[in-house]
Amino acid sequence: MNELQARIETYIAREWQRRGAFAWALSPLACVFGAVAAARRGAFAAGWLEQVSIGVPVVVVGNVTVGGTGKTPTVIALVEALRAAGFAPGVVSRGYGARVRTP
């Protein structure tokens, strides 16, 4: 990520959290995103989109906010608790700042 892109992302995240005029200006896009996500969930529920079962439970630790929200410590604590309970969890991560184009 180049410096300009990083600065833009930081600005947008900060302004969104402040809920000022910029955030209100983005609200229509948030509504469109919500509608698309709801339609997608509905398509899965109706059977129009195929669900894939991988045969193991999956826990997703994520957040709309990038960085500094405690996702990594949460994953570490979750893995430790699962190991203490006798499970063998695996962790899949995109990785901080990754630029990988293929799996």
GROMACS .gro file of C-alpha atoms in nm:
model
  103
    1MET     CA    1   0.000   0.000   0.000
    2ASN     CA    2   0.146   0.333  -0.092
    3GLU     CA    3   0.158   0.625   0.149
    4LEU     CA    4  -0.127   0.818  -0.014
    5GLN     CA    5  -0.359   0.518   0.001
    6ALA     CA    6  -0.269   0.461   0.367
    7ARG     CA    7  -0.340   0.827   0.448
    8ILE     CA    8  -0.676   0.813   0.271
    9GLU     CA    9  -0.776   0.494   0.453
   10THR     CA   10  -0.672   0.643   0.787
   11TYR     CA   11  -0.872   0.958   0.716
   12ILE     CA   12  -1.184   0.766   0.616
   13ALA     CA   13  -1.164   0.537   0.922
   14ARG     CA   14  -1.114   0.833   1.158
   15GLU     CA   15  -1.397   1.035   1.007
   16TRP     CA   16  -1.633   0.736   1.005
   17GLN     CA   17  -1.569   0.680   1.376
   18ARG     CA   18  -1.629   1.048   1.454
   19ARG     CA   19  -1.974   1.028   1.288
   20GLY     CA   20  -1.938   1.377   1.146
   21ALA     CA   21  -2.048   1.523   0.814
   22PHE     CA   22  -1.817   1.294   0.614
   23ALA     CA   23  -1.969   0.984   0.777
   24TRP     CA   24  -2.320   1.110   0.704
   25ALA     CA   25  -2.219   1.166   0.343
   26LEU     CA   26  -2.111   0.801   0.323
   27SER     CA   27  -2.432   0.671   0.482
   28PRO     CA   28  -2.605   0.602   0.148
   29LEU     CA   29  -2.315   0.375   0.053
   30ALA     CA   30  -2.347   0.199   0.389
   31CYS     CA   31  -2.716   0.145   0.316
   32VAL     CA   32  -2.636  -0.001  -0.027
   33PHE     CA   33  -2.377  -0.233   0.129
   34GLY     CA   34  -2.630  -0.343   0.394
   35ALA     CA   35  -2.893  -0.414   0.128
   36VAL     CA   36  -2.650  -0.620  -0.081
   37ALA     CA   37  -2.540  -0.817   0.228
   38ALA     CA   38  -2.903  -0.880   0.328
   39ALA     CA   39  -2.989  -0.994  -0.025
   40ARG     CA   40  -2.692  -1.230  -0.024
   41ARG     CA   41  -2.792  -1.378   0.313
   42GLY     CA   42  -3.145  -1.418   0.181
   43ALA     CA   43  -3.021  -1.595  -0.131
   44PHE     CA   44  -2.830  -1.844   0.085
   45ALA     CA   45  -3.133  -1.895   0.311
   46ALA     CA   46  -3.359  -1.953   0.009
   47GLY     CA   47  -3.116  -2.204  -0.139
   48TRP     CA   48  -3.042  -1.991  -0.447
   49LEU     CA   49  -2.673  -1.982  -0.356
   50GLU     CA   50  -2.496  -2.302  -0.257
   51GLN     CA   51  -2.353  -2.331   0.091
   52VAL     CA   52  -2.034  -2.531   0.130
   53SER     CA   53  -1.976  -2.736   0.443
   54ILE     CA   54  -1.610  -2.785   0.528
   55GLY     CA   55  -1.681  -3.033   0.805
   56VAL     CA   56  -1.536  -2.837   1.096
   57PRO     CA   57  -1.660  -2.544   1.303
   58VAL     CA   58  -1.536  -2.204   1.187
   59VAL     CA   59  -1.494  -1.893   1.401
   60VAL     CA   60  -1.429  -1.565   1.223
   61VAL     CA   61  -1.262  -1.287   1.419
   62GLY     CA   62  -1.295  -0.967   1.225
   63ASN     CA   63  -1.395  -0.607   1.243
   64VAL     CA   64  -1.487  -0.327   1.009
   65THR     CA   65  -1.211  -0.117   1.164
   66VAL     CA   66  -0.859  -0.195   1.049
   67GLY     CA   67  -0.590  -0.217   1.315
   68GLY     CA   68  -0.587  -0.154   1.685
   69THR     CA   69  -0.918  -0.318   1.777
   70GLY     CA   70  -0.775  -0.624   1.951
   71LYS     CA   71  -0.833  -0.893   1.690
   72THR     CA   72  -0.489  -1.054   1.729
   73PRO     CA   73  -0.503  -1.081   2.111
   74THR     CA   74  -0.857  -1.218   2.078
   75VAL     CA   75  -0.740  -1.489   1.837
   76ILE     CA   76  -0.448  -1.578   2.066
   77ALA     CA   77  -0.677  -1.607   2.369
   78LEU     CA   78  -0.929  -1.810   2.169
   79VAL     CA   79  -0.661  -2.052   2.045
   80GLU     CA   80  -0.523  -2.095   2.397
   81ALA     CA   81  -0.870  -2.163   2.538
   82LEU     CA   82  -0.950  -2.414   2.265
   83ARG     CA   83  -0.618  -2.592   2.317
   84ALA     CA   84  -0.681  -2.607   2.693
   85ALA     CA   85  -1.019  -2.767   2.614
   86GLY     CA   86  -0.849  -3.036   2.406
   87PHE     CA   87  -0.907  -2.897   2.058
   88ALA     CA   88  -0.645  -2.846   1.788
   89PRO     CA   89  -0.745  -2.515   1.627
   90GLY     CA   90  -0.595  -2.381   1.308
   91VAL     CA   91  -0.564  -2.014   1.222
   92VAL     CA   92  -0.594  -1.872   0.873
   93SER     CA   93  -0.488  -1.512   0.834
   94ARG     CA   94  -0.460  -1.279   0.541
   95GLY     CA   95  -0.172  -1.123   0.726
   96TYR     CA   96  -0.104  -0.763   0.816
   97GLY     CA   97  -0.035  -0.556   0.507
   98ALA     CA   98  -0.037  -0.862   0.281
   99ARG     CA   99  -0.027  -0.813  -0.095
  100VAL     CA  100  -0.079  -1.176  -0.189
  101ARG     CA  101  -0.286  -1.223  -0.506
  102THR     CA  102  -0.327  -1.601  -0.481
  103PRO     CA  103  -0.403  -1.837  -0.192
   0.00000   0.00000   0.00000
